[in-house]
Amino acid sequence: MHRVSTIQKEFFQLVKEKLSPNISLVFEVSSLLGISQDSAYRRIRGEKELTLEELFVLKDFFNISLDQLNGEDLSSVNFSCSVIQPQNFRVSDWLAKLYEDTKRIHDSKQRELIYAAKDPPVFHYFQLPEIAAFKVFFWEKTLFQFPEYKEKMFCFDDMENTAYVNGRKALALASQIPTIEIWNNHTFTIMLSQIEFYYVSGFFKNRDDLLNLLDKMEKWIHHIQKEAELGFKFLYGSEPNGVENNFRLYYNEVVLNDNTILVRTDSGYSSYLTFNVISLLNTTNQSFCIELDKYFRGLITKSNLISHTGAKERNRFFNSQLHALEQMRSSLS
């Protein structure tokens, strides 16, 4: 019983670290478990054991890995999964969860996010509604083959607002989190290939939307270049305002990244591995995350910093992306 009580107290300490300072642990536990506050107190103090069902309700809601309670072994790591499915978990739902996860990071006093980008990190898409509209449509029609998209063609007039609002909210918070992003020369060209595929396949409802999307992509690239120059992120269309060196962008020429994300907050590390392009596996196994942190730090030493300083390398990188965009625009005209 003493061992169980100790583990249970450790578990509730992890829960407490996940909560914002203005939220009562007792109230949150009683609400989630449907019990009185007195019963919640007894569980928090270790006087009454959590049932297995109660443990899983809390661990799933607060995204806590049982690895943290049972000792950590790199030979077996537990992950939680967020997978997009047409029937019960759409892109707008995924973005709502992304916002909640981003808010937890944002509200932490100690916070850092490292993103090894194969595609532009997802937050960037929501700088411009046209970019977001294309990506959400591409994900739901082409990647996840939602049945209602089978005969549907892309058109800006049909933009889904819910997904954009959820993504924009996540972007606003993410822009304030100290972030390291590691890009390579293919990070932008993947999206250009997707646009070309849609054009060749006849998935644009009208040609004006294609040309408009290419114009918006040029503005988008220039905006990210400006963020890199300033060393902080800001919302497109607003006055540049942020903390210097809050955004560090690295360019790596030899490693093709895989959209892995490492987060460090007051409660420790967590990491996100992507599959099916944007579906996520998440773990808070500290041993696993520490190994990932070592890998990222080593990758950074083999990359060129192109934010704030390094103007020559930064201009070379972004000019190559703009050149690829212009080549596509010329080939489609």
Coordinates of C-alpha atoms in Angstrom, one line a residue:
M1 CA 0.0 0.0 0.0
H2 CA 2.9 2.4 0.8
R3 CA 4.4 1.8 -2.6
V4 CA 1.1 2.4 -4.3
S5 CA 0.5 5.6 -2.3
T6 CA 4.0 6.9 -3.2
I7 CA 3.4 6.3 -7.0
Q8 CA 0.0 7.9 -6.8
K9 CA 1.3 11.0 -5.2
E10 CA 4.0 11.2 -7.9
F11 CA 1.3 10.8 -10.5
F12 CA -0.7 13.7 -9.1
Q13 CA 2.4 15.8 -8.9
L14 CA 2.8 15.3 -12.7
V15 CA -0.9 16.2 -13.1
K16 CA -0.3 19.4 -11.1
E17 CA 2.6 20.4 -13.3
K18 CA 0.3 20.2 -16.3
L19 CA -2.2 22.6 -14.9
S20 CA -2.1 26.4 -15.2
P21 CA -1.5 28.1 -11.8
N22 CA -5.0 29.5 -11.7
I23 CA -6.7 26.0 -12.0
S24 CA -7.5 24.0 -8.9
L25 CA -6.1 20.4 -8.9
V26 CA -8.9 19.2 -6.6
F27 CA -11.6 20.8 -8.8
E28 CA -10.1 19.4 -12.0
V29 CA -9.8 15.9 -10.6
S30 CA -13.3 15.8 -9.1
S31 CA -14.8 17.1 -12.4
L32 CA -13.0 14.6 -14.6
L33 CA -13.7 11.6 -12.4
G34 CA -17.3 12.7 -11.4
I35 CA -16.5 12.4 -7.7
S36 CA -16.8 14.8 -4.7
Q37 CA -13.9 17.2 -3.9
D38 CA -13.4 15.3 -0.6
S39 CA -13.0 12.1 -2.6
A40 CA -10.6 13.9 -4.9
Y41 CA -8.5 15.1 -1.9
R42 CA -8.3 11.5 -0.6
R43 CA -6.9 10.3 -3.9
I44 CA -4.5 13.1 -4.2
R45 CA -3.1 12.5 -0.7
G46 CA -2.8 8.8 -1.5
E47 CA -5.4 7.8 1.1
K48 CA -7.5 6.0 -1.5
E49 CA -6.2 4.2 -4.5
L50 CA -7.2 5.3 -8.0
T51 CA -9.0 2.6 -9.9
L52 CA -7.5 1.6 -13.2
E53 CA -10.3 3.3 -15.1
E54 CA -9.7 6.6 -13.1
L55 CA -6.0 6.4 -13.8
F56 CA -6.5 6.1 -17.5
V57 CA -9.0 8.9 -17.6
L58 CA -6.5 11.3 -15.9
K59 CA -3.4 10.1 -17.8
D60 CA -5.2 10.4 -21.2
F61 CA -6.6 13.9 -20.4
F62 CA -3.3 15.3 -19.1
N63 CA -1.2 13.4 -21.7
I64 CA 1.0 11.7 -19.0
S65 CA 3.0 8.6 -19.9
L66 CA 3.1 5.7 -17.4
D67 CA 6.8 5.5 -18.3
Q68 CA 7.3 8.4 -15.9
L69 CA 5.9 6.3 -13.0
N70 CA 7.3 2.9 -13.7
G71 CA 10.9 3.7 -14.5
E72 CA 12.1 4.4 -18.0
D73 CA 13.6 1.9 -20.4
L74 CA 14.6 2.9 -23.9
S75 CA 13.9 -0.6 -25.1
S76 CA 10.2 0.0 -24.6
V77 CA 8.6 3.4 -24.8
N78 CA 4.9 4.2 -24.5
F79 CA 3.3 6.7 -26.9
S80 CA -0.1 8.2 -27.1
C81 CA -1.6 8.6 -30.6
S82 CA -3.6 11.3 -32.4
V83 CA -4.6 9.9 -35.8
I84 CA -6.9 11.7 -38.3
Q85 CA -9.9 9.6 -39.4
P86 CA -12.8 10.7 -41.6
Q87 CA -15.4 9.3 -39.3
N88 CA -14.4 10.7 -35.9
F89 CA -11.2 12.9 -35.9
R90 CA -11.0 15.5 -38.7
V91 CA -8.2 18.0 -39.4
S92 CA -10.1 20.8 -37.5
D93 CA -10.3 18.4 -34.5
W94 CA -6.5 17.7 -34.8
L95 CA -5.9 21.5 -34.9
A96 CA -8.0 22.0 -31.8
K97 CA -5.8 19.5 -30.0
L98 CA -2.7 21.1 -31.4
Y99 CA -3.9 24.4 -29.9
E100 CA -4.5 22.8 -26.5
D101 CA -1.0 21.3 -26.5
T102 CA 0.5 24.5 -27.7
K103 CA -1.3 26.4 -24.9
R104 CA 0.2 24.1 -22.3
I105 CA 3.7 24.8 -23.7
H106 CA 3.0 28.5 -23.9
D107 CA 1.8 28.7 -20.3
S108 CA 4.9 27.1 -18.9
K109 CA 7.6 29.4 -17.5
Q110 CA 10.4 27.3 -18.9
R111 CA 9.7 26.5 -22.6
E112 CA 11.5 25.6 -25.8
L113 CA 10.4 23.8 -29.0
I114 CA 12.7 22.2 -31.5
Y115 CA 11.3 21.2 -34.9
A116 CA 13.2 19.1 -37.4
A117 CA 11.2 20.1 -40.5
K118 CA 10.7 18.0 -43.5
D119 CA 7.7 20.2 -44.5
P120 CA 7.2 23.8 -43.2
P121 CA 6.3 23.5 -39.5
V122 CA 2.5 23.3 -39.3
F123 CA 2.0 26.6 -37.5
H124 CA 3.5 28.5 -40.5
Y125 CA 0.6 27.4 -42.8
F126 CA -1.8 29.6 -40.9
Q127 CA -0.1 32.9 -41.5
L128 CA -2.2 33.3 -44.7
P129 CA -5.7 31.8 -45.1
E130 CA -5.1 30.8 -48.7
I131 CA -2.1 28.7 -47.7
A132 CA -4.0 27.1 -44.9
A133 CA -7.0 26.4 -47.1
F134 CA -4.9 24.5 -49.7
K135 CA -3.1 22.4 -47.0
V136 CA -6.3 21.4 -45.2
F137 CA -7.9 20.5 -48.5
F138 CA -4.9 18.5 -49.6
W139 CA -4.7 16.6 -46.3
E140 CA -8.4 15.7 -46.3
K141 CA -8.8 14.9 -50.0
T142 CA -5.4 13.4 -50.9
L143 CA -3.8 12.0 -47.8
F144 CA -6.8 10.8 -45.8
Q145 CA -9.3 10.4 -48.7
F146 CA -12.4 11.7 -47.0
P147 CA -15.3 10.3 -48.9
E148 CA -17.0 13.7 -49.4
Y149 CA -13.9 15.0 -51.2
K150 CA -13.9 12.3 -53.9
E151 CA -15.3 14.5 -56.6
K152 CA -14.5 17.8 -55.0
M153 CA -12.2 20.4 -56.6
F154 CA -10.1 23.0 -54.8
C155 CA -11.6 26.5 -54.7
F156 CA -11.0 29.4 -52.3
D157 CA -14.7 30.1 -52.2
D158 CA -15.1 26.8 -50.3
M159 CA -12.6 27.5 -47.6
E160 CA -13.4 25.8 -44.2
N161 CA -13.2 28.4 -41.5
T162 CA -13.1 26.2 -38.4
A163 CA -9.8 24.6 -39.3
Y164 CA -8.2 28.0 -40.1
V165 CA -9.5 29.6 -36.8
N166 CA -8.1 26.7 -34.8
G167 CA -4.8 26.8 -36.6
R168 CA -4.5 30.5 -36.3
K169 CA -5.0 30.4 -32.5
A170 CA -2.2 27.8 -32.3
L171 CA 0.0 30.0 -34.4
A172 CA -0.6 33.0 -32.2
L173 CA 0.6 31.1 -29.2
A174 CA 3.5 29.3 -30.9
S175 CA 4.9 32.6 -32.2
Q176 CA 5.7 33.5 -28.6
I177 CA 7.4 30.2 -27.7
P178 CA 11.2 30.1 -28.1
T179 CA 11.7 27.9 -31.1
I180 CA 14.5 26.2 -33.0
E181 CA 13.6 25.0 -36.5
I182 CA 16.0 23.0 -38.7
W183 CA 15.1 23.1 -42.4
N184 CA 16.7 21.8 -45.6
N185 CA 16.5 22.7 -49.2
H186 CA 13.4 20.5 -49.8
T187 CA 11.2 22.0 -47.0
F188 CA 9.3 24.4 -49.3
T189 CA 9.6 22.4 -52.6
I190 CA 7.4 19.6 -51.2
M191 CA 4.4 22.0 -51.2
L192 CA 5.3 23.2 -54.7
S193 CA 5.2 19.6 -55.8
Q194 CA 1.7 19.2 -54.2
I195 CA 0.5 22.3 -56.1
E196 CA 1.9 21.0 -59.4
F197 CA 0.2 17.6 -58.8
Y198 CA -3.1 19.3 -58.2
Y199 CA -2.7 21.4 -61.4
V200 CA -1.7 18.4 -63.6
S201 CA -4.6 16.3 -62.0
G202 CA -7.1 19.1 -62.7
F203 CA -8.0 19.5 -59.1
F204 CA -8.1 23.4 -59.2
K205 CA -11.7 24.5 -59.9
N206 CA -10.4 27.6 -61.8
R207 CA -7.0 28.9 -62.9
D208 CA -7.3 32.1 -60.9
D209 CA -7.1 30.1 -57.7
L210 CA -3.9 28.5 -58.8
L211 CA -2.3 31.8 -59.7
N212 CA -3.6 33.4 -56.5
L213 CA -2.1 30.5 -54.4
L214 CA 1.3 31.0 -56.0
D215 CA 1.1 34.7 -55.3
K216 CA 0.3 34.0 -51.7
M217 CA 3.1 31.5 -51.4
E218 CA 5.5 34.2 -52.5
K219 CA 4.2 36.5 -49.8
W220 CA 4.4 33.6 -47.3
I221 CA 8.1 32.9 -48.1
H222 CA 9.0 36.6 -47.8
H223 CA 7.2 36.7 -44.4
I224 CA 9.2 33.7 -43.1
Q225 CA 12.4 35.3 -44.4
K226 CA 11.5 38.5 -42.5
E227 CA 10.9 36.5 -39.3
A228 CA 14.3 34.8 -39.8
E229 CA 16.0 38.2 -40.3
L230 CA 14.4 39.7 -37.2
G231 CA 14.9 36.6 -35.0
F232 CA 11.3 36.3 -33.9
K233 CA 7.9 35.4 -35.3
F234 CA 4.9 37.7 -35.8
L235 CA 1.5 37.4 -37.5
Y236 CA 1.3 38.2 -41.2
G237 CA -0.2 41.7 -41.7
S238 CA 0.7 42.9 -38.2
E239 CA 3.6 45.1 -37.1
P240 CA 6.7 43.1 -36.3
N241 CA 6.9 42.7 -32.6
G242 CA 8.7 40.0 -30.6
V243 CA 11.6 38.9 -28.4
E244 CA 15.0 38.9 -30.2
N245 CA 16.4 35.4 -30.8
N246 CA 13.1 33.8 -29.9
F247 CA 13.2 32.2 -33.4
R248 CA 16.3 30.4 -34.5
L249 CA 16.2 29.0 -38.0
Y250 CA 18.9 26.6 -39.2
Y251 CA 19.6 25.3 -42.7
N252 CA 21.0 21.8 -43.0
E253 CA 22.3 20.6 -46.3
V254 CA 22.9 16.9 -45.6
V255 CA 20.0 15.5 -43.5
L256 CA 16.4 15.0 -44.7
N257 CA 14.4 15.7 -41.5
D258 CA 11.1 13.9 -40.6
N259 CA 9.0 16.5 -38.8
T260 CA 10.0 15.3 -35.3
I261 CA 9.3 17.8 -32.5
L262 CA 10.9 18.1 -29.1
V263 CA 9.4 20.2 -26.3
R264 CA 10.9 21.2 -23.0
T265 CA 8.7 22.8 -20.3
D266 CA 8.6 23.0 -16.5
S267 CA 7.4 19.4 -16.2
G268 CA 10.2 18.1 -18.4
Y269 CA 10.5 16.9 -22.0
S270 CA 7.9 15.6 -24.4
S271 CA 8.3 14.6 -28.0
Y272 CA 6.1 14.2 -31.1
L273 CA 6.8 11.8 -33.9
T274 CA 4.8 12.2 -37.1
F275 CA 3.3 9.5 -39.2
N276 CA 0.9 9.7 -42.2
V277 CA 2.4 13.2 -42.6
I278 CA 0.5 15.0 -39.7
S279 CA -0.8 12.3 -37.4
L280 CA 1.1 12.3 -34.1
L281 CA 2.7 9.9 -31.7
N282 CA 3.5 11.6 -28.4
T283 CA 5.7 10.5 -25.4
T284 CA 6.9 12.0 -22.2
N285 CA 9.5 9.3 -21.6
Q286 CA 12.4 11.4 -20.4
S287 CA 15.2 9.0 -21.4
F288 CA 13.9 8.8 -24.9
C289 CA 13.5 12.6 -25.1
I290 CA 17.0 13.2 -23.7
E291 CA 18.4 11.0 -26.5
L292 CA 16.4 13.0 -29.0
D293 CA 17.7 16.2 -27.5
K294 CA 21.3 15.0 -27.9
Y295 CA 20.6 14.1 -31.5
F296 CA 19.1 17.6 -32.3
R297 CA 22.0 19.4 -30.6
G298 CA 24.4 17.5 -32.7
L299 CA 22.4 18.2 -35.9
I300 CA 22.4 21.9 -35.0
T301 CA 26.2 21.9 -34.9
K302 CA 26.2 20.6 -38.5
S303 CA 23.7 23.2 -39.7
N304 CA 24.0 26.9 -40.6
L305 CA 22.2 29.5 -38.5
I306 CA 20.3 31.7 -41.0
S307 CA 18.2 33.7 -38.5
H308 CA 19.1 37.1 -37.1
T309 CA 22.7 36.8 -38.2
G310 CA 24.0 35.0 -41.3
A311 CA 22.4 37.3 -43.9
K312 CA 24.3 35.8 -46.8
E313 CA 23.3 32.2 -46.1
R314 CA 19.7 33.3 -45.3
N315 CA 19.3 35.2 -48.6
R316 CA 20.9 32.3 -50.5
F317 CA 18.4 29.9 -49.0
F318 CA 15.2 32.0 -49.4
N319 CA 16.2 33.1 -52.9
S320 CA 16.6 29.5 -54.0
Q321 CA 13.0 28.9 -52.7
L322 CA 11.7 32.0 -54.5
H323 CA 13.5 30.9 -57.7
A324 CA 11.8 27.5 -57.6
L325 CA 8.5 29.2 -57.1
E326 CA 9.1 31.5 -60.1
Q327 CA 10.1 28.5 -62.3
M328 CA 6.8 26.8 -61.5
R329 CA 4.9 30.0 -62.2
S330 CA 6.6 30.3 -65.6
S331 CA 5.9 26.7 -66.5
L332 CA 2.2 27.1 -65.7
S333 CA 1.7 30.3 -67.5

